[in-house]
Amino acid sequence: MKTFLKNFLRWTITITTGITLIVGLIVLKYDYIPANIVIRILAAGLVTALVTTIFFTYEPKKKVGKCFGFVFFLLHYLSMCIIMTIIGVSFGWFEATLSGILEIALSVGAVYIFTVVISAILLKGDADKMNEALKKLDDNDNTDTEA
């Protein structure tokens, strides 16, 4: 449960930041920004982060191929598009038209790319720290056995 909450928080921060960037670009054409937009961005970030955390908590029982991984990411992307279509239309961010849905798909794609890049950077830092700790542990074990 602790790992789930930690991942949920990480996804919430990353996805909400991505949504904020996209919404910020969209509202640049307006003279003013409604005050409730901040709460709406947070709501969209929380809902999509919850679904993302659930998606990426799934661990298959046996090893899966690259095709499964591609289908898995595609299903996640489509679920984000559906969620953001419902949220975006109800919040008035997008119109319920074909062009509005295309705009949603592109916006979700932009947030998706942002989130993947940020996550890769964060995970790389974690992996580097873990490898360094393992190397120190291995060095200590070698020193102990030589003495």
PDB file of N, CA, C and O in Angstrom, residues 41-93:
ATOM      1  N   ILE A  41      -7.790  21.443 -12.912  1.00  0.00           N
ATOM      2  CA  ILE A  41      -6.525  20.811 -13.301  1.00  0.00           C
ATOM      3  C   ILE A  41      -6.145  19.758 -12.261  1.00  0.00           C
ATOM      4  O   ILE A  41      -5.753  18.638 -12.610  1.00  0.00           O
ATOM      5  N   LEU A  42      -6.271  20.105 -10.993  1.00  0.00           N
ATOM      6  CA  LEU A  42      -5.948  19.160  -9.925  1.00  0.00           C
ATOM      7  C   LEU A  42      -6.866  17.938  -9.980  1.00  0.00           C
ATOM      8  O   LEU A  42      -6.402  16.806  -9.850  1.00  0.00           O
ATOM      9  N   ALA A  43      -8.162  18.163 -10.215  1.00  0.00           N
ATOM     10  CA  ALA A  43      -9.112  17.045 -10.319  1.00  0.00           C
ATOM     11  C   ALA A  43      -8.735  16.129 -11.481  1.00  0.00           C
ATOM     12  O   ALA A  43      -8.704  14.902 -11.328  1.00  0.00           O
ATOM     13  N   ALA A  44      -8.424  16.710 -12.635  1.00  0.00           N
ATOM     14  CA  ALA A  44      -8.025  15.908 -13.794  1.00  0.00           C
ATOM     15  C   ALA A  44      -6.734  15.155 -13.503  1.00  0.00           C
ATOM     16  O   ALA A  44      -6.591  13.974 -13.854  1.00  0.00           O
ATOM     17  N   GLY A  45      -5.795  15.807 -12.824  1.00  0.00           N
ATOM     18  CA  GLY A  45      -4.536  15.158 -12.468  1.00  0.00           C
ATOM     19  C   GLY A  45      -4.736  13.999 -11.508  1.00  0.00           C
ATOM     20  O   GLY A  45      -4.135  12.934 -11.671  1.00  0.00           O
ATOM     21  N   LEU A  46      -5.605  14.188 -10.520  1.00  0.00           N
ATOM     22  CA  LEU A  46      -5.866  13.124  -9.547  1.00  0.00           C
ATOM     23  C   LEU A  46      -6.530  11.913 -10.191  1.00  0.00           C
ATOM     24  O   LEU A  46      -6.138  10.767  -9.936  1.00  0.00           O
ATOM     25  N   VAL A  47      -7.536  12.161 -11.034  1.00  0.00           N
ATOM     26  CA  VAL A  47      -8.252  11.045 -11.673  1.00  0.00           C
ATOM     27  C   VAL A  47      -7.320  10.275 -12.601  1.00  0.00           C
ATOM     28  O   VAL A  47      -7.251   9.041 -12.548  1.00  0.00           O
ATOM     29  N   THR A  48      -6.586  10.985 -13.443  1.00  0.00           N
ATOM     30  CA  THR A  48      -5.705  10.302 -14.393  1.00  0.00           C
ATOM     31  C   THR A  48      -4.521   9.640 -13.677  1.00  0.00           C
ATOM     32  O   THR A  48      -4.063   8.581 -14.096  1.00  0.00           O
ATOM     33  N   ALA A  49      -4.048  10.244 -12.591  1.00  0.00           N
ATOM     34  CA  ALA A  49      -2.962   9.627 -11.815  1.00  0.00           C
ATOM     35  C   ALA A  49      -3.433   8.347 -11.136  1.00  0.00           C
ATOM     36  O   ALA A  49      -2.683   7.370 -11.065  1.00  0.00           O
ATOM     37  N   LEU A  50      -4.666   8.338 -10.653  1.00  0.00           N
ATOM     38  CA  LEU A  50      -5.195   7.128 -10.017  1.00  0.00           C
ATOM     39  C   LEU A  50      -5.270   5.983 -11.030  1.00  0.00           C
ATOM     40  O   LEU A  50      -4.814   4.871 -10.758  1.00  0.00           O
ATOM     41  N   VAL A  51      -5.809   6.278 -12.200  1.00  0.00           N
ATOM     42  CA  VAL A  51      -5.899   5.240 -13.248  1.00  0.00           C
ATOM     43  C   VAL A  51      -4.501   4.805 -13.679  1.00  0.00           C
ATOM     44  O   VAL A  51      -4.237   3.608 -13.850  1.00  0.00           O
ATOM     45  N   THR A  52      -3.590   5.735 -13.826  1.00  0.00           N
ATOM     46  CA  THR A  52      -2.215   5.411 -14.221  1.00  0.00           C
ATOM     47  C   THR A  52      -1.540   4.542 -13.164  1.00  0.00           C
ATOM     48  O   THR A  52      -0.870   3.559 -13.497  1.00  0.00           O
ATOM     49  N   THR A  53      -1.715   4.883 -11.899  1.00  0.00           N
ATOM     50  CA  THR A  53      -1.113   4.098 -10.823  1.00  0.00           C
ATOM     51  C   THR A  53      -1.668   2.679 -10.830  1.00  0.00           C
ATOM     52  O   THR A  53      -0.910   1.711 -10.688  1.00  0.00           O
ATOM     53  N   ILE A  54      -2.968   2.556 -11.027  1.00  0.00           N
ATOM     54  CA  ILE A  54      -3.576   1.224 -11.095  1.00  0.00           C
ATOM     55  C   ILE A  54      -3.020   0.448 -12.290  1.00  0.00           C
ATOM     56  O   ILE A  54      -2.654  -0.721 -12.173  1.00  0.00           O
ATOM     57  N   PHE A  55      -2.932   1.104 -13.445  1.00  0.00           N
ATOM     58  CA  PHE A  55      -2.397   0.455 -14.645  1.00  0.00           C
ATOM     59  C   PHE A  55      -0.992  -0.072 -14.399  1.00  0.00           C
ATOM     60  O   PHE A  55      -0.690  -1.220 -14.702  1.00  0.00           O
ATOM     61  N   PHE A  56      -0.124   0.778 -13.865  1.00  0.00           N
ATOM     62  CA  PHE A  56       1.280   0.419 -13.750  1.00  0.00           C
ATOM     63  C   PHE A  56       1.609  -0.334 -12.468  1.00  0.00           C
ATOM     64  O   PHE A  56       2.768  -0.655 -12.217  1.00  0.00           O
ATOM     65  N   THR A  57       0.599  -0.631 -11.670  1.00  0.00           N
ATOM     66  CA  THR A  57       0.776  -1.509 -10.519  1.00  0.00           C
ATOM     67  C   THR A  57       0.622  -2.963 -10.945  1.00  0.00           C
ATOM     68  O   THR A  57       1.135  -3.862 -10.297  1.00  0.00           O
ATOM     69  N   TYR A  58      -0.056  -3.176 -12.069  1.00  0.00           N
ATOM     70  CA  TYR A  58      -0.281  -4.525 -12.586  1.00  0.00           C
ATOM     71  C   TYR A  58       1.044  -5.185 -12.925  1.00  0.00           C
ATOM     72  O   TYR A  58       1.884  -4.615 -13.619  1.00  0.00           O
ATOM     73  N   GLU A  59       1.238  -6.377 -12.416  1.00  0.00           N
ATOM     74  CA  GLU A  59       2.427  -7.163 -12.734  1.00  0.00           C
ATOM     75  C   GLU A  59       1.979  -8.530 -13.237  1.00  0.00           C
ATOM     76  O   GLU A  59       1.358  -9.295 -12.491  1.00  0.00           O
ATOM     77  N   PRO A  60       2.267  -8.825 -14.510  1.00  0.00           N
ATOM     78  CA  PRO A  60       1.868 -10.126 -15.057  1.00  0.00           C
ATOM     79  C   PRO A  60       2.521 -11.269 -14.291  1.00  0.00           C
ATOM     80  O   PRO A  60       3.616 -11.134 -13.762  1.00  0.00           O
ATOM     81  N   LYS A  61       1.831 -12.405 -14.250  1.00  0.00           N
ATOM     82  CA  LYS A  61       2.339 -13.593 -13.539  1.00  0.00           C
ATOM     83  C   LYS A  61       3.540 -14.215 -14.243  1.00  0.00           C
ATOM     84  O   LYS A  61       4.395 -14.803 -13.627  1.00  0.00           O
ATOM     85  N   LYS A  62       3.575 -14.084 -15.568  1.00  0.00           N
ATOM     86  CA  LYS A  62       4.704 -14.633 -16.311  1.00  0.00           C
ATOM     87  C   LYS A  62       5.255 -13.563 -17.249  1.00  0.00           C
ATOM     88  O   LYS A  62       4.620 -12.536 -17.487  1.00  0.00           O
ATOM     89  N   LYS A  63       6.424 -13.810 -17.767  1.00  0.00           N
ATOM     90  CA  LYS A  63       7.097 -12.858 -18.643  1.00  0.00           C
ATOM     91  C   LYS A  63       6.263 -12.614 -19.907  1.00  0.00           C
ATOM     92  O   LYS A  63       5.721 -13.551 -20.486  1.00  0.00           O
ATOM     93  N   VAL A  64       6.172 -11.348 -20.306  1.00  0.00           N
ATOM     94  CA  VAL A  64       5.400 -10.983 -21.492  1.00  0.00           C
ATOM     95  C   VAL A  64       6.334 -10.353 -22.522  1.00  0.00           C
ATOM     96  O   VAL A  64       7.386  -9.824 -22.179  1.00  0.00           O
ATOM     97  N   GLY A  65       5.918 -10.381 -23.755  1.00  0.00           N
ATOM     98  CA  GLY A  65       6.730  -9.847 -24.836  1.00  0.00           C
ATOM     99  C   GLY A  65       6.515  -8.366 -25.067  1.00  0.00           C
ATOM    100  O   GLY A  65       5.705  -7.713 -24.411  1.00  0.00           O
ATOM    101  N   LYS A  66       7.254  -7.837 -26.037  1.00  0.00           N
ATOM    102  CA  LYS A  66       7.164  -6.421 -26.377  1.00  0.00           C
ATOM    103  C   LYS A  66       5.789  -6.065 -26.932  1.00  0.00           C
ATOM    104  O   LYS A  66       5.313  -4.954 -26.740  1.00  0.00           O
ATOM    105  N   CYS A  67       5.164  -7.008 -27.609  1.00  0.00           N
ATOM    106  CA  CYS A  67       3.841  -6.759 -28.177  1.00  0.00           C
ATOM    107  C   CYS A  67       2.841  -6.450 -27.057  1.00  0.00           C
ATOM    108  O   CYS A  67       2.041  -5.522 -27.170  1.00  0.00           O
ATOM    109  N   PHE A  68       2.922  -7.210 -25.966  1.00  0.00           N
ATOM    110  CA  PHE A  68       2.040  -6.965 -24.827  1.00  0.00           C
ATOM    111  C   PHE A  68       2.298  -5.575 -24.261  1.00  0.00           C
ATOM    112  O   PHE A  68       1.369  -4.853 -23.929  1.00  0.00           O
ATOM    113  N   GLY A  69       3.568  -5.215 -24.148  1.00  0.00           N
ATOM    114  CA  GLY A  69       3.924  -3.894 -23.630  1.00  0.00           C
ATOM    115  C   GLY A  69       3.351  -2.784 -24.485  1.00  0.00           C
ATOM    116  O   GLY A  69       2.813  -1.798 -23.978  1.00  0.00           O
ATOM    117  N   PHE A  70       3.443  -2.942 -25.803  1.00  0.00           N
ATOM    118  CA  PHE A  70       2.890  -1.943 -26.719  1.00  0.00           C
ATOM    119  C   PHE A  70       1.376  -1.847 -26.555  1.00  0.00           C
ATOM    120  O   PHE A  70       0.822  -0.752 -26.460  1.00  0.00           O
ATOM    121  N   VAL A  71       0.696  -2.986 -26.511  1.00  0.00           N
ATOM    122  CA  VAL A  71      -0.760  -3.013 -26.338  1.00  0.00           C
ATOM    123  C   VAL A  71      -1.142  -2.418 -24.985  1.00  0.00           C
ATOM    124  O   VAL A  71      -2.104  -1.651 -24.876  1.00  0.00           O
ATOM    125  N   PHE A  72      -0.365  -2.720 -23.962  1.00  0.00           N
ATOM    126  CA  PHE A  72      -0.611  -2.198 -22.621  1.00  0.00           C
ATOM    127  C   PHE A  72      -0.546  -0.667 -22.617  1.00  0.00           C
ATOM    128  O   PHE A  72      -1.434  -0.001 -22.092  1.00  0.00           O
ATOM    129  N   PHE A  73       0.511  -0.096 -23.210  1.00  0.00           N
ATOM    130  CA  PHE A  73       0.642   1.358 -23.286  1.00  0.00           C
ATOM    131  C   PHE A  73      -0.461   1.965 -24.150  1.00  0.00           C
ATOM    132  O   PHE A  73      -0.978   3.036 -23.836  1.00  0.00           O
ATOM    133  N   LEU A  74      -0.813   1.288 -25.222  1.00  0.00           N
ATOM    134  CA  LEU A  74      -1.892   1.775 -26.082  1.00  0.00           C
ATOM    135  C   LEU A  74      -3.217   1.813 -25.317  1.00  0.00           C
ATOM    136  O   LEU A  74      -3.966   2.797 -25.397  1.00  0.00           O
ATOM    137  N   LEU A  75      -3.517   0.757 -24.562  1.00  0.00           N
ATOM    138  CA  LEU A  75      -4.739   0.734 -23.741  1.00  0.00           C
ATOM    139  C   LEU A  75      -4.718   1.841 -22.684  1.00  0.00           C
ATOM    140  O   LEU A  75      -5.735   2.492 -22.435  1.00  0.00           O
ATOM    141  N   HIS A  76      -3.552   2.058 -22.092  1.00  0.00           N
ATOM    142  CA  HIS A  76      -3.436   3.136 -21.109  1.00  0.00           C
ATOM    143  C   HIS A  76      -3.677   4.487 -21.774  1.00  0.00           C
ATOM    144  O   HIS A  76      -4.427   5.322 -21.260  1.00  0.00           O
ATOM    145  N   TYR A  77      -3.055   4.720 -22.923  1.00  0.00           N
ATOM    146  CA  TYR A  77      -3.237   5.977 -23.655  1.00  0.00           C
ATOM    147  C   TYR A  77      -4.709   6.179 -24.028  1.00  0.00           C
ATOM    148  O   TYR A  77      -5.252   7.269 -23.831  1.00  0.00           O
ATOM    149  N   LEU A  78      -5.353   5.135 -24.531  1.00  0.00           N
ATOM    150  CA  LEU A  78      -6.771   5.243 -24.888  1.00  0.00           C
ATOM    151  C   LEU A  78      -7.641   5.521 -23.669  1.00  0.00           C
ATOM    152  O   LEU A  78      -8.590   6.318 -23.740  1.00  0.00           O
ATOM    153  N   SER A  79      -7.319   4.893 -22.542  1.00  0.00           N
ATOM    154  CA  SER A  79      -8.092   5.163 -21.322  1.00  0.00           C
ATOM    155  C   SER A  79      -7.897   6.609 -20.883  1.00  0.00           C
ATOM    156  O   SER A  79      -8.852   7.261 -20.442  1.00  0.00           O
ATOM    157  N   MET A  80      -6.682   7.142 -21.036  1.00  0.00           N
ATOM    158  CA  MET A  80      -6.444   8.551 -20.711  1.00  0.00           C
ATOM    159  C   MET A  80      -7.232   9.468 -21.649  1.00  0.00           C
ATOM    160  O   MET A  80      -7.784  10.483 -21.212  1.00  0.00           O
ATOM    161  N   CYS A  81      -7.293   9.098 -22.923  1.00  0.00           N
ATOM    162  CA  CYS A  81      -8.070   9.895 -23.885  1.00  0.00           C
ATOM    163  C   CYS A  81      -9.555   9.895 -23.526  1.00  0.00           C
ATOM    164  O   CYS A  81     -10.216  10.943 -23.573  1.00  0.00           O
ATOM    165  N   ILE A  82     -10.082   8.748 -23.150  1.00  0.00           N
ATOM    166  CA  ILE A  82     -11.501   8.650 -22.776  1.00  0.00           C
ATOM    167  C   ILE A  82     -11.771   9.477 -21.520  1.00  0.00           C
ATOM    168  O   ILE A  82     -12.726  10.263 -21.471  1.00  0.00           O
ATOM    169  N   ILE A  83     -10.924   9.312 -20.516  1.00  0.00           N
ATOM    170  CA  ILE A  83     -11.094  10.066 -19.269  1.00  0.00           C
ATOM    171  C   ILE A  83     -11.009  11.565 -19.539  1.00  0.00           C
ATOM    172  O   ILE A  83     -11.835  12.353 -19.067  1.00  0.00           O
ATOM    173  N   MET A  84     -10.007  11.977 -20.299  1.00  0.00           N
ATOM    174  CA  MET A  84      -9.841  13.403 -20.560  1.00  0.00           C
ATOM    175  C   MET A  84     -10.919  13.949 -21.492  1.00  0.00           C
ATOM    176  O   MET A  84     -11.222  15.144 -21.440  1.00  0.00           O
ATOM    177  N   THR A  85     -11.499  13.104 -22.327  1.00  0.00           N
ATOM    178  CA  THR A  85     -12.632  13.554 -23.135  1.00  0.00           C
ATOM    179  C   THR A  85     -13.801  13.886 -22.220  1.00  0.00           C
ATOM    180  O   THR A  85     -14.424  14.952 -22.344  1.00  0.00           O
ATOM    181  N   ILE A  86     -14.091  13.000 -21.288  1.00  0.00           N
ATOM    182  CA  ILE A  86     -15.189  13.240 -20.338  1.00  0.00           C
ATOM    183  C   ILE A  86     -14.904  14.476 -19.495  1.00  0.00           C
ATOM    184  O   ILE A  86     -15.744  15.372 -19.377  1.00  0.00           O
ATOM    185  N   ILE A  87     -13.689  14.541 -18.932  1.00  0.00           N
ATOM    186  CA  ILE A  87     -13.332  15.668 -18.078  1.00  0.00           C
ATOM    187  C   ILE A  87     -13.236  16.958 -18.892  1.00  0.00           C
ATOM    188  O   ILE A  87     -13.791  17.990 -18.508  1.00  0.00           O
ATOM    189  N   GLY A  88     -12.524  16.894 -19.997  1.00  0.00           N
ATOM    190  CA  GLY A  88     -12.298  18.090 -20.813  1.00  0.00           C
ATOM    191  C   GLY A  88     -13.570  18.700 -21.359  1.00  0.00           C
ATOM    192  O   GLY A  88     -13.735  19.927 -21.370  1.00  0.00           O
ATOM    193  N   VAL A  89     -14.499  17.870 -21.807  1.00  0.00           N
ATOM    194  CA  VAL A  89     -15.774  18.376 -22.325  1.00  0.00           C
ATOM    195  C   VAL A  89     -16.621  18.934 -21.181  1.00  0.00           C
ATOM    196  O   VAL A  89     -17.196  20.018 -21.288  1.00  0.00           O
ATOM    197  N   SER A  90     -16.665  18.213 -20.056  1.00  0.00           N
ATOM    198  CA  SER A  90     -17.482  18.690 -18.927  1.00  0.00           C
ATOM    199  C   SER A  90     -16.913  19.979 -18.322  1.00  0.00           C
ATOM    200  O   SER A  90     -17.669  20.805 -17.829  1.00  0.00           O
ATOM    201  N   PHE A  91     -15.590  20.179 -18.371  1.00  0.00           N
ATOM    202  CA  PHE A  91     -14.982  21.401 -17.859  1.00  0.00           C
ATOM    203  C   PHE A  91     -14.978  22.526 -18.897  1.00  0.00           C
ATOM    204  O   PHE A  91     -14.589  23.648 -18.592  1.00  0.00           O
ATOM    205  N   GLY A  92     -15.368  22.213 -20.126  1.00  0.00           N
ATOM    206  CA  GLY A  92     -15.382  23.227 -21.172  1.00  0.00           C
ATOM    207  C   GLY A  92     -14.011  23.493 -21.783  1.00  0.00           C
ATOM    208  O   GLY A  92     -13.806  24.504 -22.439  1.00  0.00           O
ATOM    209  N   TRP A  93     -13.074  22.570 -21.564  1.00  0.00           N
ATOM    210  CA  TRP A  93     -11.750  22.736 -22.149  1.00  0.00           C
ATOM    211  C   TRP A  93     -11.746  22.378 -23.628  1.00  0.00           C
ATOM    212  O   TRP A  93     -10.942  22.906 -24.394  1.00  0.00           O
TER     213      TRP A  93
END
